[in-house]
mmCIF file of C-alpha atoms and ligand atoms in Angstrom:
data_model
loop_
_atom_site.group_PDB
_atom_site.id
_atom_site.type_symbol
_atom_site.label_atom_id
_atom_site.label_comp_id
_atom_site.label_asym_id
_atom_site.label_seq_id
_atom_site.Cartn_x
_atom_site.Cartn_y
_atom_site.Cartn_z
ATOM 1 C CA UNK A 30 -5.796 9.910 -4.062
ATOM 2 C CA UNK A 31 -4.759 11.703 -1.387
ATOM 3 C CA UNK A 32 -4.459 9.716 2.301
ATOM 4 C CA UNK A 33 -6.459 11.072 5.229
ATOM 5 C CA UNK A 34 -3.717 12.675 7.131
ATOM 6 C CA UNK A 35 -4.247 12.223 10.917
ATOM 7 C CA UNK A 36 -0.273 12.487 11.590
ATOM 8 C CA UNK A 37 0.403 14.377 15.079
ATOM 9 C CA UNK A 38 3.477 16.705 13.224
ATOM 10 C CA UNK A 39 4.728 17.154 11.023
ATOM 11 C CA UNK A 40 1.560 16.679 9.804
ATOM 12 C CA UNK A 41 -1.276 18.152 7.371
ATOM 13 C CA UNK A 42 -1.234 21.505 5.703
ATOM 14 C CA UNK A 43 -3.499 22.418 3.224
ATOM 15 C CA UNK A 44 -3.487 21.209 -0.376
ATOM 16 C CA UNK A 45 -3.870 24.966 -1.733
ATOM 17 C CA UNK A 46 -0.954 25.792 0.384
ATOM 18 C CA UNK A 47 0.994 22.968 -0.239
ATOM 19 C CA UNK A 48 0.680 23.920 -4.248
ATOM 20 C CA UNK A 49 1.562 27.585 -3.890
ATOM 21 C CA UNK A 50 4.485 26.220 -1.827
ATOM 22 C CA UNK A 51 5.759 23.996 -4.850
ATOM 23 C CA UNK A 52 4.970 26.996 -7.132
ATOM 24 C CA UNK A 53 7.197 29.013 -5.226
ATOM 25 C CA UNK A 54 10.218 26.661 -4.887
ATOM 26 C CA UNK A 55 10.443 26.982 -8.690
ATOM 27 C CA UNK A 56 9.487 30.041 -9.760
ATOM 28 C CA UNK A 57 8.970 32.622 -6.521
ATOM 29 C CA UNK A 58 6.789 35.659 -6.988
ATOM 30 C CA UNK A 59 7.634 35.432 -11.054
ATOM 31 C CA UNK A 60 11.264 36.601 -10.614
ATOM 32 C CA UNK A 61 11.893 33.336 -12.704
ATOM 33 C CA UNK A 62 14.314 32.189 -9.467
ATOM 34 C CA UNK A 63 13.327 30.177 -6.697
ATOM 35 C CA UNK A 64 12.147 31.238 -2.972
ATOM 36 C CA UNK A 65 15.063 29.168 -2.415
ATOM 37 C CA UNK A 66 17.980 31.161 -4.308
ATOM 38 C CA UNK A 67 16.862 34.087 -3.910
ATOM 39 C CA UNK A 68 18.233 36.576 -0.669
ATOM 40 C CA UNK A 69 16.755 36.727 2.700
ATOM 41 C CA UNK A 70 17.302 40.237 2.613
ATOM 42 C CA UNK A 71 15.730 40.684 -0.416
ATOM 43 C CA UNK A 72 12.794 42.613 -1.124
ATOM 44 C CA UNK A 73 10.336 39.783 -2.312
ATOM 45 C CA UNK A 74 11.276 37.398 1.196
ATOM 46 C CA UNK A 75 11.260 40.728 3.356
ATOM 47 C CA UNK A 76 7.750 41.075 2.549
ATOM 48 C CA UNK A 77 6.649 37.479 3.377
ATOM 49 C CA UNK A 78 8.611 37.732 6.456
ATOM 50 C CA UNK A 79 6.928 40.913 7.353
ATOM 51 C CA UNK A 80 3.599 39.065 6.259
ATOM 52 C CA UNK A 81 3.927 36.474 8.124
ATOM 53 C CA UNK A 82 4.731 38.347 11.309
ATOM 54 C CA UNK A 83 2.074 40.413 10.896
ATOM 55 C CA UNK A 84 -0.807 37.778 10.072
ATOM 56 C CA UNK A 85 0.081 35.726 13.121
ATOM 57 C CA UNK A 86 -0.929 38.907 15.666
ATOM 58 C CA UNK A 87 -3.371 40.066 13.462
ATOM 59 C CA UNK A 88 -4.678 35.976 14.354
ATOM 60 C CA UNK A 89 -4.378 36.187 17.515
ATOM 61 C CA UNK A 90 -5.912 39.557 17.932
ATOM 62 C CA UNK A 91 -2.495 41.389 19.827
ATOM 63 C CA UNK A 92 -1.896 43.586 17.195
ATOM 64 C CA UNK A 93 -0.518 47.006 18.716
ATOM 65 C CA UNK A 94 -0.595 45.737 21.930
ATOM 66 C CA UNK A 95 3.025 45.779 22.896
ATOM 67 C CA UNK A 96 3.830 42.130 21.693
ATOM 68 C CA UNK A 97 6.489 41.279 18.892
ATOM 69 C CA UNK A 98 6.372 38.035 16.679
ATOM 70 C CA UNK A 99 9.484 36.436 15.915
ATOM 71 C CA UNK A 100 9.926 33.621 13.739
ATOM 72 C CA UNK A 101 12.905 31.826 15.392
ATOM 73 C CA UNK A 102 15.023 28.163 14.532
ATOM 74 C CA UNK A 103 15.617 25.474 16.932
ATOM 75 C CA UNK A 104 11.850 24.508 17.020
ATOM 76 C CA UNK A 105 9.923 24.370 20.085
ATOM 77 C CA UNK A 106 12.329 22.704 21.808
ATOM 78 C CA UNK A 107 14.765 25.250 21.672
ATOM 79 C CA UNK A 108 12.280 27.724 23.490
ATOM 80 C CA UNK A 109 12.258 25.557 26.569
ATOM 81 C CA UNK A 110 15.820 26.598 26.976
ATOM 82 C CA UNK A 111 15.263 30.306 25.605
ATOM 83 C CA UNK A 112 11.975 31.630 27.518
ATOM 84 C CA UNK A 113 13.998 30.787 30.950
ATOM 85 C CA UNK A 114 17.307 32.503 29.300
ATOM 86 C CA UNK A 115 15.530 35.555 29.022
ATOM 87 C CA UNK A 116 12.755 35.204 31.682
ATOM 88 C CA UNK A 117 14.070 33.368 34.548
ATOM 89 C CA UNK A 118 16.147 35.441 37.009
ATOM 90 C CA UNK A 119 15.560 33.351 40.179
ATOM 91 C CA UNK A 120 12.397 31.249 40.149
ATOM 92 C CA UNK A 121 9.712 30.514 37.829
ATOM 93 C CA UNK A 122 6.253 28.058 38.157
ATOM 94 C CA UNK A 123 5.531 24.915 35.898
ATOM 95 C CA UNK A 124 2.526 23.035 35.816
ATOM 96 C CA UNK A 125 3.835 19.311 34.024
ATOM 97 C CA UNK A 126 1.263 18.647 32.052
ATOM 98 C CA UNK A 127 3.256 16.054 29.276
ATOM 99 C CA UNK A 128 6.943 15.221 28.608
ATOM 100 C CA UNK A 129 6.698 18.390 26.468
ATOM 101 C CA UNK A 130 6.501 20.291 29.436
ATOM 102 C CA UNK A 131 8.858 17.745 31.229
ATOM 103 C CA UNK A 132 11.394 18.695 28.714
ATOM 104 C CA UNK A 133 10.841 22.431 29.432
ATOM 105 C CA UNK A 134 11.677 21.979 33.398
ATOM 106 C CA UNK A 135 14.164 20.188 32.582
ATOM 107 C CA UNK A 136 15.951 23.248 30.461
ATOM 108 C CA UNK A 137 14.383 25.661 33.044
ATOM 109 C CA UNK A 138 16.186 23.952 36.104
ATOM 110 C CA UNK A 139 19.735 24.819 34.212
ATOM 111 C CA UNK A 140 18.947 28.374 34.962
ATOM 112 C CA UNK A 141 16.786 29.226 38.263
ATOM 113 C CA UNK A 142 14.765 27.559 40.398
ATOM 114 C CA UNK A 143 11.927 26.383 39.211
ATOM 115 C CA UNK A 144 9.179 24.900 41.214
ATOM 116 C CA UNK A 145 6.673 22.594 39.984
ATOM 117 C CA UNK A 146 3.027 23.501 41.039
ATOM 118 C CA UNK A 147 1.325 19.872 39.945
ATOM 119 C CA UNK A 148 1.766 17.287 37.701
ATOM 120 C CA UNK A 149 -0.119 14.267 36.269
ATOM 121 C CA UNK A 150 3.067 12.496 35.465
ATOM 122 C CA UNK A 151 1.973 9.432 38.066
ATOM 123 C CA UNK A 152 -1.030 9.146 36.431
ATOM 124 C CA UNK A 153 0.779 8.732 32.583
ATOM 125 C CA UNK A 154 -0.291 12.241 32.045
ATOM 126 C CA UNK A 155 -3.871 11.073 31.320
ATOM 127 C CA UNK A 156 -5.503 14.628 32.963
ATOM 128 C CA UNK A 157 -4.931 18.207 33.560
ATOM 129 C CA UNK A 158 -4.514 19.054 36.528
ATOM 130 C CA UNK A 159 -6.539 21.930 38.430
ATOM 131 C CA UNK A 160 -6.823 23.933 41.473
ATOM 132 C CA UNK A 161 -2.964 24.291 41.962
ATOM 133 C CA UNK A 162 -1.277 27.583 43.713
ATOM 134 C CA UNK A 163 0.701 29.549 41.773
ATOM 135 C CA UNK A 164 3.458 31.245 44.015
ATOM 136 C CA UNK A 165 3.533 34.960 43.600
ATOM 137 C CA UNK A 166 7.086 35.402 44.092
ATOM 138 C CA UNK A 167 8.130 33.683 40.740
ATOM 139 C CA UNK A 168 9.336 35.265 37.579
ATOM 140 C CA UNK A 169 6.545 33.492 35.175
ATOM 141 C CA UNK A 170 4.579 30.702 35.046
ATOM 142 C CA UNK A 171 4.640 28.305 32.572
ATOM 143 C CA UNK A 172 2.316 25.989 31.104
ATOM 144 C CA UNK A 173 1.378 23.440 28.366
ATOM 145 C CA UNK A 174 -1.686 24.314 26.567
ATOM 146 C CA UNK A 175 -2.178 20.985 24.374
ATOM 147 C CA UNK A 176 -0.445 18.258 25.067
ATOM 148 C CA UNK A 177 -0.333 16.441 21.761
ATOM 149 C CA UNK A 178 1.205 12.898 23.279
ATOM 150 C CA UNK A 179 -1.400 12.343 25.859
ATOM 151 C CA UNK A 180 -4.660 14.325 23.950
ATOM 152 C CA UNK A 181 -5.105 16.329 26.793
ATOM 153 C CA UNK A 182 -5.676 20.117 26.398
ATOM 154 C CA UNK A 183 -6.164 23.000 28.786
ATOM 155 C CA UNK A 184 -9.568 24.558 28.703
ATOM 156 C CA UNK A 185 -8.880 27.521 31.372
ATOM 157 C CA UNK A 186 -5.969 29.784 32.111
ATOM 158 C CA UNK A 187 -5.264 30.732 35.791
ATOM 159 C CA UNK A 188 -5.741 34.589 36.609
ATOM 160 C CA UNK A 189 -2.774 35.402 37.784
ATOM 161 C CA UNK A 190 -0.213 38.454 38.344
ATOM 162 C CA UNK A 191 2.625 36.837 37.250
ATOM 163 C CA UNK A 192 3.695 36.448 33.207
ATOM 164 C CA UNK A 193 2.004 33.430 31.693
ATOM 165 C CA UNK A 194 3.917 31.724 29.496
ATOM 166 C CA UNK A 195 2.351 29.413 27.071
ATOM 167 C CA UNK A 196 3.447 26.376 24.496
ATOM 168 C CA UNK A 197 0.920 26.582 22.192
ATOM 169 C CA UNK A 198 2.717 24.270 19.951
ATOM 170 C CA UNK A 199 0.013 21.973 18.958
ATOM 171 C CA UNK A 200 -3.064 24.034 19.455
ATOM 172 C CA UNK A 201 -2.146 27.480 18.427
ATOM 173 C CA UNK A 202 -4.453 29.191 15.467
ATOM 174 C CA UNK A 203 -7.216 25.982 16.639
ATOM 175 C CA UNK A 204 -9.241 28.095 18.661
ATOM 176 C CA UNK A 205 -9.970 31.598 19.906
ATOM 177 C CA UNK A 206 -8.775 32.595 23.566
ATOM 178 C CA UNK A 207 -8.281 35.700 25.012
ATOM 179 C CA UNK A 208 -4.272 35.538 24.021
ATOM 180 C CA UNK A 209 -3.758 38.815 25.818
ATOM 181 C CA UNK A 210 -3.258 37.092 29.068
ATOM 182 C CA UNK A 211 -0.284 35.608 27.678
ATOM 183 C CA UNK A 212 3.136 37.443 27.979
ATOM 184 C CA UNK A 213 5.049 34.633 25.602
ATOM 185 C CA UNK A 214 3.517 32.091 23.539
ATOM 186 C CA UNK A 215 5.768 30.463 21.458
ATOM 187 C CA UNK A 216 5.063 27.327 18.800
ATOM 188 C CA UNK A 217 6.697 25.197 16.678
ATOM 189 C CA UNK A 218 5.292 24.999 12.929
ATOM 190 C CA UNK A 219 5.091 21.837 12.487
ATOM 191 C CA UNK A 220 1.605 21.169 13.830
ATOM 192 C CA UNK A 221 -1.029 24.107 12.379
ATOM 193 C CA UNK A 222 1.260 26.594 10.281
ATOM 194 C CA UNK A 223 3.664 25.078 8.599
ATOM 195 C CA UNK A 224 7.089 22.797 7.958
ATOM 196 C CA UNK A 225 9.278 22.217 10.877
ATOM 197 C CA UNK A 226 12.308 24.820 11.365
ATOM 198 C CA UNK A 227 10.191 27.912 12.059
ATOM 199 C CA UNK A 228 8.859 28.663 15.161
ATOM 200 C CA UNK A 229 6.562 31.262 16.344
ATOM 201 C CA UNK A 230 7.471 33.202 19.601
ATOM 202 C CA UNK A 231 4.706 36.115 20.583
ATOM 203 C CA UNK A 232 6.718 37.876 23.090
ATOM 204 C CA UNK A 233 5.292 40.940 25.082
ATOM 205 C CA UNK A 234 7.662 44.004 25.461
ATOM 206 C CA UNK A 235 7.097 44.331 29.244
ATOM 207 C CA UNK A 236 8.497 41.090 29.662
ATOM 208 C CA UNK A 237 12.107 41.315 28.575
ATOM 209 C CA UNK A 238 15.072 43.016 30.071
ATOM 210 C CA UNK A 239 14.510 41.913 33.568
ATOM 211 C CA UNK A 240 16.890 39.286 33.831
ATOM 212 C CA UNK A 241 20.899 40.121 35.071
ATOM 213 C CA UNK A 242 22.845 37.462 33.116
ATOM 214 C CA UNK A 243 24.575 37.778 29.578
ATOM 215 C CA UNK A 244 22.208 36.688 26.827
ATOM 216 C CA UNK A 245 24.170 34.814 23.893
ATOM 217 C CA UNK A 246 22.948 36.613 20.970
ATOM 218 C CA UNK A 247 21.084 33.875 19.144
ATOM 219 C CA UNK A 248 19.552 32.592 22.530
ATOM 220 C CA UNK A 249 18.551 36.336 22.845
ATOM 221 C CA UNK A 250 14.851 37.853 22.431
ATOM 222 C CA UNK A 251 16.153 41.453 22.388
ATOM 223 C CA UNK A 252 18.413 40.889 19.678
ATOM 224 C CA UNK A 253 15.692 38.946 17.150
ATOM 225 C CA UNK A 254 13.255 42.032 17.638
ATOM 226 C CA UNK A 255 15.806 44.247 16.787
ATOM 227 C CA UNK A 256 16.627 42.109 13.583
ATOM 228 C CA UNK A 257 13.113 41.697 12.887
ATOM 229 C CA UNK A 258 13.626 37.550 13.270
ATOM 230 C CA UNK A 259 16.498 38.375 10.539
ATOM 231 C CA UNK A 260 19.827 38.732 12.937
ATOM 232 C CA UNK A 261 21.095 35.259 10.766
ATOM 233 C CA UNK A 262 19.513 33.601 7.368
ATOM 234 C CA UNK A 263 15.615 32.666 8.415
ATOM 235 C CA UNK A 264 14.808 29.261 7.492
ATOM 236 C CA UNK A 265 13.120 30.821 4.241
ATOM 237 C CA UNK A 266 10.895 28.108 3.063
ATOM 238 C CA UNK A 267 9.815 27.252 6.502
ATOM 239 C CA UNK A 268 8.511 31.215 7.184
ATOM 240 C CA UNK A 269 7.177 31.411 3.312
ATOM 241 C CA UNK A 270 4.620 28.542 3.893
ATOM 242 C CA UNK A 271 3.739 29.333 7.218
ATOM 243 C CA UNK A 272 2.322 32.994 5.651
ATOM 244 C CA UNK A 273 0.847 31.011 3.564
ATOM 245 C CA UNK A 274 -0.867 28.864 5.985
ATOM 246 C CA UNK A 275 -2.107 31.812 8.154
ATOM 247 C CA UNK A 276 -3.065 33.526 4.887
ATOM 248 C CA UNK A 277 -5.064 30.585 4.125
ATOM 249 C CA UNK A 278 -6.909 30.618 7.848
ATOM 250 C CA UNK A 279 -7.116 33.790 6.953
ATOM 251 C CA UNK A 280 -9.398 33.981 3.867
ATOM 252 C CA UNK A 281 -11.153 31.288 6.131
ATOM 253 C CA UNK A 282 -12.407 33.592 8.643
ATOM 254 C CA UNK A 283 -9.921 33.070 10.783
ATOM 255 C CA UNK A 284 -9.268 31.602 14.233
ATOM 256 C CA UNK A 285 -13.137 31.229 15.205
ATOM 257 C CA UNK A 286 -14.089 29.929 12.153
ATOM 258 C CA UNK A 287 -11.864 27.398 12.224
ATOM 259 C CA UNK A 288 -12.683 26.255 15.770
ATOM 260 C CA UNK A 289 -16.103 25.806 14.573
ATOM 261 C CA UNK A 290 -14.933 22.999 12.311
ATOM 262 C CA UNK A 291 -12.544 21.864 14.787
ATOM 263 C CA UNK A 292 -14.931 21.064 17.693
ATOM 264 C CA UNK A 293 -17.570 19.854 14.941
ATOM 265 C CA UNK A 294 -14.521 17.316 14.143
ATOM 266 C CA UNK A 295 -13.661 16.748 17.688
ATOM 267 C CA UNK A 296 -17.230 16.000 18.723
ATOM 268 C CA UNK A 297 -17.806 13.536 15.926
ATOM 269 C CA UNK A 298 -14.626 11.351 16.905
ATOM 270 C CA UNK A 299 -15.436 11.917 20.335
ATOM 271 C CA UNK A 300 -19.240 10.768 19.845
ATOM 272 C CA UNK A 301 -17.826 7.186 18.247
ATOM 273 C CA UNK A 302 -15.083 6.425 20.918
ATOM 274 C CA UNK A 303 -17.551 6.898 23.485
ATOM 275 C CA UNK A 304 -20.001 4.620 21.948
ATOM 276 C CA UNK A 305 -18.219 1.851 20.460
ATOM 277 C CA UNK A 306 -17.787 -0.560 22.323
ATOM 278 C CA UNK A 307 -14.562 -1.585 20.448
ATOM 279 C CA UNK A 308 -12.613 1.481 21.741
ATOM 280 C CA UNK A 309 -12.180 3.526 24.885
ATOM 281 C CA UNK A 310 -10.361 6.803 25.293
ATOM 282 C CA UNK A 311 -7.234 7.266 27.106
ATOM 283 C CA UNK A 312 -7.957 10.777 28.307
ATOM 284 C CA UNK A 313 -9.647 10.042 31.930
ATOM 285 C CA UNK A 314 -11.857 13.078 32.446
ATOM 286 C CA UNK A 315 -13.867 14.248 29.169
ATOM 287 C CA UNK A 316 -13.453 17.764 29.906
ATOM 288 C CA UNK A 317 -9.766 17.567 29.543
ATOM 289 C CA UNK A 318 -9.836 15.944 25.896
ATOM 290 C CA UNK A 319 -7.686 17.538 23.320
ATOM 291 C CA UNK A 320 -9.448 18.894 20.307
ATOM 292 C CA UNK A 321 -6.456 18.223 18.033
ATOM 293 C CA UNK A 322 -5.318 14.756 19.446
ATOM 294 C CA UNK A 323 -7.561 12.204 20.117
ATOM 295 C CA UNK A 324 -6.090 9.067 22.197
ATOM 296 C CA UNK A 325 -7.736 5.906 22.074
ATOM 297 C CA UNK A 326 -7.636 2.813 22.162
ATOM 298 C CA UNK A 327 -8.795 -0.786 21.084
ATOM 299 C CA UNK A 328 -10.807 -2.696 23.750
ATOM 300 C CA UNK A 329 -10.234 -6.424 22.212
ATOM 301 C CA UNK A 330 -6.613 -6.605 21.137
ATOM 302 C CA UNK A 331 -7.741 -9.262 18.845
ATOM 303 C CA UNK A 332 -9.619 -6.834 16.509
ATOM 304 C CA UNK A 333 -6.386 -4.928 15.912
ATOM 305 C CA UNK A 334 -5.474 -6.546 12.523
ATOM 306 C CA UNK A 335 -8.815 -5.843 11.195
ATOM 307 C CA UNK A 336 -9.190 -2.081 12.242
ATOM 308 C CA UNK A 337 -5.558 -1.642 11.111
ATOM 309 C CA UNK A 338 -6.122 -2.838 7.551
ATOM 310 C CA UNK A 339 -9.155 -1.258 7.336
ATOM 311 C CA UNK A 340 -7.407 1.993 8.017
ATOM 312 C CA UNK A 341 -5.209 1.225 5.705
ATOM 313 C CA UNK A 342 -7.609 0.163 2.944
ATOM 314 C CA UNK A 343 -9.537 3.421 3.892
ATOM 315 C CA UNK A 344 -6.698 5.693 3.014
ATOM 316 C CA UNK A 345 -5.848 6.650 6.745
ATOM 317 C CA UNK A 346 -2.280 7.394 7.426
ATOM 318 C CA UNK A 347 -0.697 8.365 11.022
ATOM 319 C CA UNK A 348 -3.005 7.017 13.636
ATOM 320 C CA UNK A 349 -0.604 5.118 15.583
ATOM 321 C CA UNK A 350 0.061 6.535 19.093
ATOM 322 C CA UNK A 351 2.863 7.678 20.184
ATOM 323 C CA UNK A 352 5.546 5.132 21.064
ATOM 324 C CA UNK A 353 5.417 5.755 25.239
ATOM 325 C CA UNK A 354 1.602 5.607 25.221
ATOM 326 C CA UNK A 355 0.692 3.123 22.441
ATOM 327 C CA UNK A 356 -2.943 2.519 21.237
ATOM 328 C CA UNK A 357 -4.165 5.128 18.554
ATOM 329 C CA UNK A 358 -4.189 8.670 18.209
ATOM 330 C CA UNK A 359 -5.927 10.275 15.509
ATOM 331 C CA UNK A 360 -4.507 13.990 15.134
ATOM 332 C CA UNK A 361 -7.593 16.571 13.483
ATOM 333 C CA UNK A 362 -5.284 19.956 12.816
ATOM 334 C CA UNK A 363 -6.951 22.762 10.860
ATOM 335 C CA UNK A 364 -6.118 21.684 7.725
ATOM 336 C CA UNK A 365 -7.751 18.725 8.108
ATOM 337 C CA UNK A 366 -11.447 18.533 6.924
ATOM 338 C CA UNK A 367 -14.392 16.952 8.947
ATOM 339 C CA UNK A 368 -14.691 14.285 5.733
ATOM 340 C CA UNK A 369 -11.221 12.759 6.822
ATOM 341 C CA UNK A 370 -12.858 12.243 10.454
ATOM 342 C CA UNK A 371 -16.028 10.464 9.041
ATOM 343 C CA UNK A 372 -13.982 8.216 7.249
ATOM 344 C CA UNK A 373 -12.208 7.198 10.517
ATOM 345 C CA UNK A 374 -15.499 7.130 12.267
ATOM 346 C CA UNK A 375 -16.737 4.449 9.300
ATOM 347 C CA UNK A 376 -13.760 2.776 9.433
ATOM 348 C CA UNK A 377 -14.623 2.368 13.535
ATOM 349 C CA UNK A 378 -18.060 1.129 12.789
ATOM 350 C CA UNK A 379 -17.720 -1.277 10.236
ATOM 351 C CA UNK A 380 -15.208 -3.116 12.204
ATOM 352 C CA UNK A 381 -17.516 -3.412 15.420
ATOM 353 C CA UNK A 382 -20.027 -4.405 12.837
ATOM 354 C CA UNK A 383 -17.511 -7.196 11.383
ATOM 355 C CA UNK A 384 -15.894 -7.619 14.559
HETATM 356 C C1 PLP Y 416 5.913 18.911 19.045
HETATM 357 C C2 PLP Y 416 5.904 19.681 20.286
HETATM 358 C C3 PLP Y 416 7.084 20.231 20.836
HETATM 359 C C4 PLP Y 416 8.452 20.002 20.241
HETATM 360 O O1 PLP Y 416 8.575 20.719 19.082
HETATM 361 P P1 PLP Y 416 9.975 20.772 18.290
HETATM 362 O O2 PLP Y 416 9.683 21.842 17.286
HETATM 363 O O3 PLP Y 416 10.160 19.425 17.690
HETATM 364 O O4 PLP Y 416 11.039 21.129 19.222
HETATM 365 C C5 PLP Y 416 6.980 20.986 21.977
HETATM 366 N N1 PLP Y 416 5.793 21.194 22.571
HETATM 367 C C6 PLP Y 416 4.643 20.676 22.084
HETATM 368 C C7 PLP Y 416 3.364 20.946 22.788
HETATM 369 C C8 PLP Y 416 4.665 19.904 20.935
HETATM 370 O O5 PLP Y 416 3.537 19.398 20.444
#
């Protein structure tokens, strides 16, 4: 039987998906070749490219509003370095929010100033912080929206004049927002869409061209668009299944269904860490908790044997936390139904009713 996949990324897809995705490494579209032999520029992968590029505004509801999608390489990682390449001409904001967006100044400070408008970093990142300025006389401002290490998440945006600029690596396609305010989101597809190599950018026109320095062409926004995300061989299989993931939300209702089941997930995981006495979240203020990661941890070190091999004897797979936070995190991305969380949430009960 299949395992109840709470891995943080890579991490569930869909079984449907996953199938199609097998199909297609053996026999793609009927053509009797695979997705994997067959040309980038051919017809057949032009068309999933072009579906794929197309599904992911159509998500996020900027469809002939000026943005581009790009499917990119490098992951997410590689867009720390690439939004300030193209964005940053002498100072951008960054709220620190998780070593993700540590990472991100980090790459940022190589190329501009870059000022750092709060951080929970003292506090191990448990919280979001709020009521921060954001200079006006900065290039963009940058920010975290789900920061899958810590299970924090960002529930408001700030208004602001200046370009937002969004990781929405581990959230993105979880819940509706009003992605409009956003002049780049970018995500890797690891953790909702798809396998790791591809990686969504949504990049509004208005943005680009304002910065002086020489681009290198693969590091280069302007270039992808006008290669539509072709300029060098796309990493094929990574693009195919994400179309087929967002073809899947898709046929689900999309974005706002999906968020229904999410925050029905959410709340019952919630609901159990908050009652158990056995467990206590990591997260310090409740309006800050992640919908996709949920931190906890065990109260009585002693019981951890017991809830371990009961996970394991339950068919749970990936709820270790990550290695610089310990404790548990149990990871609830689209694909992964509401009947994986009760089984976690049994799993809790019957070992504070053992325990
Ligand atoms: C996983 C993750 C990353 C890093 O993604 P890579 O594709 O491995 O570079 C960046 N940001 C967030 C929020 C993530 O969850």
């Amino acid at each position: 039987m299949k395992k109840h996949n709470f891995s943080a990324g890579p991490c569930i897809l869909p079984q449907s998906v996953l199938k199609q995705a097998s199909n297609a490494v053996l026999n793609f579209n009927d053509l009797n070749l695979s997705l994997l032999e067959i040309s980038h520029r051919s017809k057949d992968f032009v068309e999933v490219m072009e579906t794929a590029r197309s599904l992911a505004l159509e998500h996020l509801g900027l469809q002939n509003k000026g943005y581009h999608a790009l499917f990119l390489q490098g992951g997410a990682s590689m867009q720390f370095l690439m939004t300030a390449y193209n964005l940053l001409e002498n100072k951008a904001a960054y709220l620190n929010t998780g070593t993700w967006s540590d990472k991100a100044i980090k790459e940022a400070k190589m190329l501009g100033e870059v000022v750092e408008v709060a951080s929970s970093k003292s506090d191990g990142f448990n919280f979001i912080p709020k009521n921060y300025t954001i200079p006006k006389d900065i290039d963009y401002f940058h920010c975290t929206s789900n920061n899958t290490i810590y299970g924090t998440q960002m529930d408001g945006f700030p208004t602001t004049d200046v370009p937002l600029i969004c990781d929405m690596s581990s959230d993105i396609f979880s819940r509706q927002l009003d992605f409009s305010k956003f002049s780049l989101i970018y995500a890797g597809a690891q953790k909702n869409m798809g396998p790791a190599g591809a990686t969504l950018v949504v990049v509004k026109e208005d943005v680009l061209g304002k910065v002086t320095r020489n681009i290198p062409s693969m590091l280069n926004y302007r270039v992808m668009i006008n290669k539509d995300s072709m300029f060098n061989t796309p990493p094929v299989f990574a693009v195919y299944v994400s179309m087929l993931t967002l073809k899947w939300l898709k046929e689900l209702g999309g974005i706002s269904e999906i968020e229904k089941v999410n925050k029905q997930k959410a709340a019952l995981l919630y609901t159990e860490i908050d009652r158990n006495p056995l467990f206590k979240g990591y997260v310090a203020y409740k309006e800050d908790r992640s919908i996709m990661n949920a931190t906890f941890n065990i109260v009585n070190e002693q019981l951890k044997e017991t809830f371990d091999s009961q996970v394991k004897a339950a068919g749970i797979s990936g709820i270790n936390g990550h290695r610089s936070v310990g404790g548990y995190r149990a990871s609830m991305y689209n694909a992964l139904t509401l009947e994986s969380v009760q089984v976690l949430v049994d799993v809790m009960q019957e070992v504070e009713r053992i325990g």
